[in-house]
């Protein structure tokens, strides 16, 4: 199976003005909460011949797939080798992530 990864936030690190010595415990991080509630997966390392229908069929064993989007290069019209899979329920995405 291809490599699975959830979409990560665009913020990649410390913001200017962040206090690195701040020892506060603000509870679970936002990344964990977003990942747990997300019904969307990014599937990487797909063969260029893989179709959206084939991805949907494979991931339907984990739950109802609402949408699959496999981007293509604008100029060459060739697949880019990854896809976004959106499930109806976040639990289905979690099941796929854990498989």
Tab-separated table of N, CA, C and O in Angstrom:
chain	number	residue	atom	x	y	z
A	1	UNK	N	0.844	-1.168	0.000
A	1	UNK	CA	0.000	0.000	0.000
A	1	UNK	C	0.893	1.235	0.000
A	1	UNK	O	2.003	1.222	0.505
A	2	UNK	N	0.406	2.294	-0.513
A	2	UNK	CA	1.158	3.542	-0.604
A	2	UNK	C	1.291	4.185	0.773
A	2	UNK	O	0.581	3.853	1.705
A	3	UNK	N	2.197	5.102	0.881
A	3	UNK	CA	2.460	5.834	2.108
A	3	UNK	C	1.280	6.733	2.435
A	3	UNK	O	0.807	7.474	1.579
A	4	UNK	N	0.777	6.694	3.661
A	4	UNK	CA	-0.351	7.516	4.083
A	4	UNK	C	0.128	8.623	4.999
A	4	UNK	O	0.956	8.405	5.853
A	5	UNK	N	-0.449	9.788	4.839
A	5	UNK	CA	-0.102	10.907	5.697
A	5	UNK	C	-1.258	11.871	5.746
A	5	UNK	O	-1.886	12.160	4.736
A	6	UNK	N	-1.546	12.387	6.916
A	6	UNK	CA	-2.584	13.389	7.014
A	6	UNK	C	-2.012	14.740	6.650
A	6	UNK	O	-0.808	14.954	6.731
A	7	UNK	N	-2.864	15.646	6.269
A	7	UNK	CA	-2.411	16.975	5.892
A	7	UNK	C	-1.867	17.695	7.123
A	7	UNK	O	-2.499	17.739	8.157
A	8	UNK	N	-0.691	18.259	6.995
A	8	UNK	CA	-0.042	18.960	8.091
A	8	UNK	C	-0.296	20.451	7.971
A	8	UNK	O	-0.452	20.984	6.881
A	9	UNK	N	-0.309	21.173	9.111
A	9	UNK	CA	-0.510	22.618	9.070
A	9	UNK	C	0.645	23.313	8.368
A	9	UNK	O	1.771	22.803	8.353
A	10	UNK	N	0.375	24.463	7.794
A	10	UNK	CA	1.384	25.215	7.063
A	10	UNK	C	2.428	25.822	7.985
A	10	UNK	O	3.542	26.069	7.594
A	11	UNK	N	2.074	26.086	9.250
A	11	UNK	CA	2.992	26.671	10.211
A	11	UNK	C	4.038	25.644	10.575
A	11	UNK	O	3.752	24.638	11.170
A	12	UNK	N	5.281	25.863	10.223
A	12	UNK	CA	6.307	24.860	10.388
A	12	UNK	C	7.141	24.966	11.647
A	12	UNK	O	8.026	24.162	11.872
A	13	UNK	N	6.937	25.928	12.513
A	13	UNK	CA	7.792	25.981	13.687
A	13	UNK	C	7.433	27.120	14.598
A	13	UNK	O	6.287	27.535	14.674
A	14	UNK	N	8.456	27.596	15.280
A	14	UNK	CA	8.243	28.672	16.235
A	14	UNK	C	7.953	29.970	15.517
A	14	UNK	O	8.559	30.294	14.511
A	15	UNK	N	7.033	30.718	16.069
A	15	UNK	CA	6.719	32.035	15.540
A	15	UNK	C	7.612	33.049	16.214
A	15	UNK	O	8.025	32.864	17.360
A	16	UNK	N	7.928	34.169	15.549
A	16	UNK	CA	8.705	35.206	16.202
A	16	UNK	C	7.975	35.652	17.460
A	16	UNK	O	6.767	35.823	17.475
A	17	UNK	N	8.738	35.803	18.530
A	17	UNK	CA	8.123	36.226	19.782
A	17	UNK	C	7.690	35.065	20.655
A	17	UNK	O	7.282	35.267	21.786
A	18	UNK	N	7.759	33.827	20.147
A	18	UNK	CA	7.427	32.673	20.976
A	18	UNK	C	8.480	32.526	22.052
A	18	UNK	O	9.675	32.646	21.801
A	19	UNK	N	8.049	32.241	23.243
A	19	UNK	CA	8.976	32.047	24.344
A	19	UNK	C	9.321	30.575	24.438
A	19	UNK	O	8.490	29.755	24.806
A	20	UNK	N	10.561	30.213	24.089
A	20	UNK	CA	10.959	28.810	24.083
A	20	UNK	C	11.027	28.227	25.491
A	20	UNK	O	10.994	27.022	25.667
A	21	UNK	N	11.142	29.075	26.515
A	21	UNK	CA	11.235	28.597	27.888
A	21	UNK	C	9.866	28.477	28.548
A	21	UNK	O	9.778	28.236	29.739
A	22	UNK	N	8.809	28.645	27.803
A	22	UNK	CA	7.456	28.569	28.333
A	22	UNK	C	7.131	27.117	28.685
A	22	UNK	O	7.113	26.257	27.824
A	23	UNK	N	6.910	26.840	29.971
A	23	UNK	CA	6.661	25.476	30.433
A	23	UNK	C	5.179	25.178	30.627
A	23	UNK	O	4.828	24.184	31.251
A	24	UNK	N	4.307	26.014	30.137
A	24	UNK	CA	2.877	25.792	30.311
A	24	UNK	C	2.439	24.545	29.568
A	24	UNK	O	2.921	24.240	28.490
A	25	UNK	N	1.470	23.856	30.154
A	25	UNK	CA	0.853	22.713	29.487
A	25	UNK	C	-0.524	23.156	29.017
A	25	UNK	O	-1.433	23.294	29.824
A	26	UNK	N	-0.639	23.408	27.729
A	26	UNK	CA	-1.898	23.887	27.168
A	26	UNK	C	-2.795	22.751	26.717
A	26	UNK	O	-3.720	22.956	25.943
A	27	UNK	N	-2.529	21.538	27.150
A	27	UNK	CA	-3.341	20.396	26.753
A	27	UNK	C	-2.854	19.826	25.447
A	27	UNK	O	-1.724	20.068	25.026
A	28	UNK	N	-3.708	19.038	24.771
A	28	UNK	CA	-3.288	18.415	23.511
A	28	UNK	C	-2.994	19.474	22.456
A	28	UNK	O	-3.621	20.512	22.411
A	29	UNK	N	-2.011	19.174	21.626
A	29	UNK	CA	-1.655	20.119	20.580
A	29	UNK	C	-2.749	20.178	19.519
A	29	UNK	O	-3.526	19.247	19.341
A	30	UNK	N	-2.780	21.263	18.808
A	30	UNK	CA	-3.780	21.437	17.755
A	30	UNK	C	-3.599	20.394	16.660
A	30	UNK	O	-4.563	19.912	16.087
A	31	UNK	N	-2.338	20.032	16.359
A	31	UNK	CA	-2.068	19.037	15.332
A	31	UNK	C	-2.755	17.721	15.659
A	31	UNK	O	-3.344	17.092	14.802
A	32	UNK	N	-2.688	17.299	16.908
A	32	UNK	CA	-3.307	16.041	17.326
A	32	UNK	C	-4.816	16.121	17.193
A	32	UNK	O	-5.454	15.197	16.707
A	33	UNK	N	-5.404	17.239	17.605
A	33	UNK	CA	-6.848	17.395	17.522
A	33	UNK	C	-7.308	17.414	16.069
A	33	UNK	O	-8.286	16.769	15.720
A	34	UNK	N	-6.594	18.152	15.198
A	34	UNK	CA	-6.973	18.226	13.788
A	34	UNK	C	-6.844	16.866	13.120
A	34	UNK	O	-7.685	16.471	12.327
A	35	UNK	N	-5.785	16.140	13.438
A	35	UNK	CA	-5.557	14.834	12.824
A	35	UNK	C	-6.642	13.853	13.250
A	35	UNK	O	-7.143	13.085	12.448
A	36	UNK	N	-7.022	13.893	14.521
A	36	UNK	CA	-8.018	12.962	15.021
A	36	UNK	C	-9.398	13.251	14.432
A	36	UNK	O	-10.194	12.341	14.226
A	37	UNK	N	-9.700	14.510	14.146
A	37	UNK	CA	-11.019	14.877	13.652
A	37	UNK	C	-11.085	14.926	12.127
A	37	UNK	O	-12.154	15.098	11.569
A	38	UNK	N	-9.968	14.766	11.460
A	38	UNK	CA	-9.930	14.900	10.016
A	38	UNK	C	-10.449	13.645	9.318
A	38	UNK	O	-10.132	12.531	9.707
A	39	UNK	N	-11.240	13.849	8.299
A	39	UNK	CA	-11.729	12.741	7.477
A	39	UNK	C	-10.979	12.707	6.154
A	39	UNK	O	-11.411	12.063	5.222
A	40	UNK	N	-9.845	13.389	6.078
A	40	UNK	CA	-9.093	13.510	4.831
A	40	UNK	C	-7.688	12.948	4.998
A	40	UNK	O	-7.014	13.216	5.981
A	41	UNK	N	-7.259	12.179	4.008
A	41	UNK	CA	-5.915	11.615	3.993
A	41	UNK	C	-5.195	12.037	2.724
A	41	UNK	O	-5.824	12.247	1.690
A	42	UNK	N	-3.883	12.113	2.823
A	42	UNK	CA	-3.045	12.301	1.650
A	42	UNK	C	-2.347	10.969	1.415
A	42	UNK	O	-1.721	10.422	2.317
A	43	UNK	N	-2.492	10.426	0.221
A	43	UNK	CA	-1.876	9.156	-0.135
A	43	UNK	C	-0.759	9.466	-1.120
A	43	UNK	O	-1.005	10.017	-2.189
A	44	UNK	N	0.466	9.118	-0.717
A	44	UNK	CA	1.627	9.439	-1.553
A	44	UNK	C	2.217	8.184	-2.162
A	44	UNK	O	1.876	7.073	-1.787
A	45	UNK	N	3.119	8.394	-3.101
A	45	UNK	CA	3.882	7.324	-3.738
A	45	UNK	C	2.994	6.380	-4.551
A	45	UNK	O	3.212	5.179	-4.578
A	46	UNK	N	2.005	6.933	-5.210
A	46	UNK	CA	1.137	6.130	-6.073
A	46	UNK	C	1.787	5.940	-7.438
A	46	UNK	O	2.498	6.828	-7.925
A	47	UNK	N	1.517	4.817	-8.043
A	47	UNK	CA	1.966	4.600	-9.419
A	47	UNK	C	1.253	5.613	-10.316
A	47	UNK	O	0.101	5.980	-10.073
A	48	UNK	N	1.932	6.081	-11.331
A	48	UNK	CA	1.340	7.084	-12.217
A	48	UNK	C	0.141	6.538	-12.980
A	48	UNK	O	-0.689	7.298	-13.466
A	49	UNK	N	0.008	5.236	-13.040
A	49	UNK	CA	-1.131	4.628	-13.732
A	49	UNK	C	-2.348	4.440	-12.818
A	49	UNK	O	-3.402	4.028	-13.283
A	50	UNK	N	-2.219	4.780	-11.532
A	50	UNK	CA	-3.320	4.616	-10.583
A	50	UNK	C	-4.428	5.626	-10.866
A	50	UNK	O	-4.166	6.820	-11.026
A	51	UNK	N	-5.662	5.146	-10.912
A	51	UNK	CA	-6.800	6.020	-11.171
A	51	UNK	C	-7.503	6.396	-9.870
A	51	UNK	O	-7.339	5.718	-8.848
A	52	UNK	N	-8.296	7.452	-9.924
A	52	UNK	CA	-9.088	7.851	-8.763
A	52	UNK	C	-10.055	6.739	-8.367
A	52	UNK	O	-10.272	6.499	-7.179
A	53	UNK	N	-10.634	6.057	-9.348
A	53	UNK	CA	-11.558	4.950	-9.059
A	53	UNK	C	-10.863	3.818	-8.320
A	53	UNK	O	-11.423	3.225	-7.395
A	54	UNK	N	-9.629	3.516	-8.700
A	54	UNK	CA	-8.887	2.442	-8.040
A	54	UNK	C	-8.569	2.811	-6.594
A	54	UNK	O	-8.668	1.971	-5.693
A	55	UNK	N	-8.222	4.068	-6.351
A	55	UNK	CA	-7.953	4.530	-4.985
A	55	UNK	C	-9.231	4.461	-4.154
A	55	UNK	O	-9.228	3.976	-3.024
A	56	UNK	N	-10.344	4.924	-4.720
A	56	UNK	CA	-11.619	4.881	-4.003
A	56	UNK	C	-12.019	3.456	-3.668
A	56	UNK	O	-12.489	3.174	-2.562
A	57	UNK	N	-11.824	2.548	-4.606
A	57	UNK	CA	-12.173	1.147	-4.373
A	57	UNK	C	-11.331	0.557	-3.246
A	57	UNK	O	-11.844	-0.130	-2.374
A	58	UNK	N	-10.039	0.843	-3.246
A	58	UNK	CA	-9.145	0.309	-2.215
A	58	UNK	C	-9.491	0.853	-0.835
A	58	UNK	O	-9.538	0.111	0.149
A	59	UNK	N	-9.740	2.148	-0.733
A	59	UNK	CA	-10.000	2.756	0.560
A	59	UNK	C	-11.438	2.570	1.038
A	59	UNK	O	-11.731	2.818	2.206
A	60	UNK	N	-12.329	2.113	0.183
A	60	UNK	CA	-13.713	1.875	0.598
A	60	UNK	C	-13.825	0.731	1.600
A	60	UNK	O	-14.829	0.618	2.294
A	61	UNK	N	-12.787	-0.095	1.723
A	61	UNK	CA	-12.815	-1.163	2.725
A	61	UNK	C	-12.727	-0.598	4.148
A	61	UNK	O	-13.044	-1.295	5.101
A	62	UNK	N	-12.340	0.664	4.302
A	62	UNK	CA	-12.245	1.285	5.622
A	62	UNK	C	-13.467	2.124	5.966
A	62	UNK	O	-13.631	2.533	7.111
A	63	UNK	N	-14.297	2.425	5.000
A	63	UNK	CA	-15.491	3.238	5.221
A	63	UNK	C	-15.906	3.901	3.921
A	63	UNK	O	-15.246	3.778	2.891
A	64	UNK	N	-17.017	4.623	3.988
A	64	UNK	CA	-17.568	5.271	2.797
A	64	UNK	C	-16.665	6.426	2.355
A	64	UNK	O	-16.424	7.366	3.115
A	65	UNK	N	-16.163	6.342	1.125
A	65	UNK	CA	-15.301	7.383	0.552
A	65	UNK	C	-16.183	8.430	-0.115
A	65	UNK	O	-16.971	8.125	-1.002
A	66	UNK	N	-16.039	9.674	0.326
A	66	UNK	CA	-16.836	10.760	-0.234
A	66	UNK	C	-16.227	11.298	-1.519
A	66	UNK	O	-16.942	11.640	-2.464
A	67	UNK	N	-14.878	11.359	-1.572
A	67	UNK	CA	-14.220	11.978	-2.726
A	67	UNK	C	-12.764	11.530	-2.797
A	67	UNK	O	-12.116	11.338	-1.770
A	68	UNK	N	-12.269	11.373	-4.005
A	68	UNK	CA	-10.845	11.137	-4.252
A	68	UNK	C	-10.406	12.148	-5.305
A	68	UNK	O	-11.064	12.312	-6.327
A	69	UNK	N	-9.301	12.815	-5.026
A	69	UNK	CA	-8.754	13.768	-5.984
A	69	UNK	C	-7.283	13.431	-6.213
A	69	UNK	O	-6.488	13.442	-5.280
A	70	UNK	N	-6.937	13.094	-7.445
A	70	UNK	CA	-5.558	12.800	-7.831
A	70	UNK	C	-5.115	13.889	-8.810
A	70	UNK	O	-5.473	13.863	-9.983
A	71	UNK	N	-4.366	14.879	-8.329
A	71	UNK	CA	-3.956	16.000	-9.181
A	71	UNK	C	-3.084	15.559	-10.359
A	71	UNK	O	-2.389	14.550	-10.283
A	72	UNK	N	-3.151	16.359	-11.429
A	72	UNK	CA	-2.320	16.120	-12.604
A	72	UNK	C	-1.527	17.389	-12.918
A	72	UNK	O	-1.932	18.493	-12.553
A	73	UNK	N	-0.409	17.216	-13.592
A	73	UNK	CA	0.415	18.342	-14.011
A	73	UNK	C	-0.322	19.113	-15.103
A	73	UNK	O	-0.826	18.514	-16.054
A	74	UNK	N	-0.381	20.412	-14.974
A	74	UNK	CA	-1.121	21.235	-15.947
A	74	UNK	C	-0.541	21.169	-17.359
A	74	UNK	O	-1.276	21.128	-18.327
A	75	UNK	N	0.764	21.182	-17.447
A	75	UNK	CA	1.365	21.232	-18.780
A	75	UNK	C	1.454	19.860	-19.447
A	75	UNK	O	1.206	19.749	-20.641
A	76	UNK	N	1.799	18.824	-18.689
A	76	UNK	CA	1.978	17.505	-19.305
A	76	UNK	C	0.744	16.614	-19.194
A	76	UNK	O	0.680	15.583	-19.845
A	77	UNK	N	-0.190	16.998	-18.337
A	77	UNK	CA	-1.415	16.210	-18.078
A	77	UNK	C	-1.106	14.854	-17.463
A	77	UNK	O	-1.908	13.943	-17.485
A	78	UNK	N	0.106	14.697	-16.897
A	78	UNK	CA	0.501	13.447	-16.262
A	78	UNK	C	0.146	13.485	-14.772
A	78	UNK	O	0.209	14.546	-14.140
A	79	UNK	N	-0.232	12.348	-14.199
A	79	UNK	CA	-0.523	12.301	-12.756
A	79	UNK	C	0.721	12.664	-11.950
A	79	UNK	O	1.857	12.447	-12.385
A	80	UNK	N	0.503	13.204	-10.743
A	80	UNK	CA	1.611	13.631	-9.905
A	80	UNK	C	2.037	12.564	-8.894
A	80	UNK	O	3.009	12.762	-8.170
A	81	UNK	N	1.310	11.456	-8.812
A	81	UNK	CA	1.729	10.358	-7.947
A	81	UNK	C	1.199	10.416	-6.528
A	81	UNK	O	1.706	9.720	-5.660
A	82	UNK	N	0.214	11.261	-6.269
A	82	UNK	CA	-0.420	11.293	-4.955
A	82	UNK	C	-1.893	11.608	-5.129
A	82	UNK	O	-2.339	12.023	-6.200
A	83	UNK	N	-2.650	11.396	-4.043
A	83	UNK	CA	-4.090	11.649	-4.095
A	83	UNK	C	-4.585	12.079	-2.720
A	83	UNK	O	-3.968	11.781	-1.700
A	84	UNK	N	-5.701	12.772	-2.707
A	84	UNK	CA	-6.398	13.131	-1.487
A	84	UNK	C	-7.639	12.261	-1.405
A	84	UNK	O	-8.404	12.183	-2.360
A	85	UNK	N	-7.828	11.606	-0.260
A	85	UNK	CA	-8.996	10.756	-0.047
A	85	UNK	C	-9.798	11.378	1.094
A	85	UNK	O	-9.265	11.590	2.181
A	86	UNK	N	-11.067	11.682	0.830
A	86	UNK	CA	-11.937	12.241	1.865
A	86	UNK	C	-13.029	11.232	2.177
A	86	UNK	O	-13.745	10.781	1.292
A	87	UNK	N	-13.115	10.877	3.445
A	87	UNK	CA	-14.132	9.951	3.915
A	87	UNK	C	-15.328	10.731	4.460
A	87	UNK	O	-15.197	11.899	4.816
A	88	UNK	N	-16.468	10.068	4.542
A	88	UNK	CA	-17.650	10.683	5.128
A	88	UNK	C	-17.451	10.848	6.632
A	88	UNK	O	-17.774	11.893	7.193
A	89	UNK	N	-16.884	9.830	7.281
A	89	UNK	CA	-16.674	9.861	8.729
A	89	UNK	C	-15.189	9.898	9.075
A	89	UNK	O	-14.394	9.152	8.486
A	90	UNK	N	-14.791	10.711	10.039
A	90	UNK	CA	-13.393	10.750	10.464
A	90	UNK	C	-12.893	9.400	10.983
A	90	UNK	O	-11.715	9.086	10.841
A	91	UNK	N	-13.775	8.591	11.551
A	91	UNK	CA	-13.385	7.283	12.064
A	91	UNK	C	-12.874	6.378	10.935
A	91	UNK	O	-11.957	5.580	11.142
A	92	UNK	N	-13.439	6.497	9.765
A	92	UNK	CA	-13.002	5.701	8.623
A	92	UNK	C	-11.588	6.105	8.204
A	92	UNK	O	-10.752	5.253	7.894
A	93	UNK	N	-11.310	7.402	8.227
A	93	UNK	CA	-9.958	7.874	7.907
A	93	UNK	C	-8.967	7.381	8.956
A	93	UNK	O	-7.850	6.977	8.620
A	94	UNK	N	-9.371	7.381	10.206
A	94	UNK	CA	-8.503	6.887	11.280
A	94	UNK	C	-8.223	5.406	11.089
A	94	UNK	O	-7.089	4.946	11.253
A	95	UNK	N	-9.232	4.627	10.710
A	95	UNK	CA	-9.046	3.182	10.445
A	95	UNK	C	-8.054	2.969	9.303
A	95	UNK	O	-7.198	2.088	9.386
A	96	UNK	N	-8.167	3.752	8.246
A	96	UNK	CA	-7.244	3.631	7.118
A	96	UNK	C	-5.839	4.030	7.522
A	96	UNK	O	-4.863	3.402	7.116
A	97	UNK	N	-5.719	5.075	8.328
A	97	UNK	CA	-4.423	5.554	8.786
A	97	UNK	C	-3.716	4.496	9.624
A	97	UNK	O	-2.508	4.335	9.553
A	98	UNK	N	-4.477	3.754	10.422
A	98	UNK	CA	-3.902	2.746	11.300
A	98	UNK	C	-3.611	1.421	10.599
A	98	UNK	O	-2.902	0.586	11.147
A	99	UNK	N	-4.154	1.223	9.412
A	99	UNK	CA	-3.954	-0.050	8.704
A	99	UNK	C	-2.569	-0.170	8.110
A	99	UNK	O	-1.851	0.734	7.905
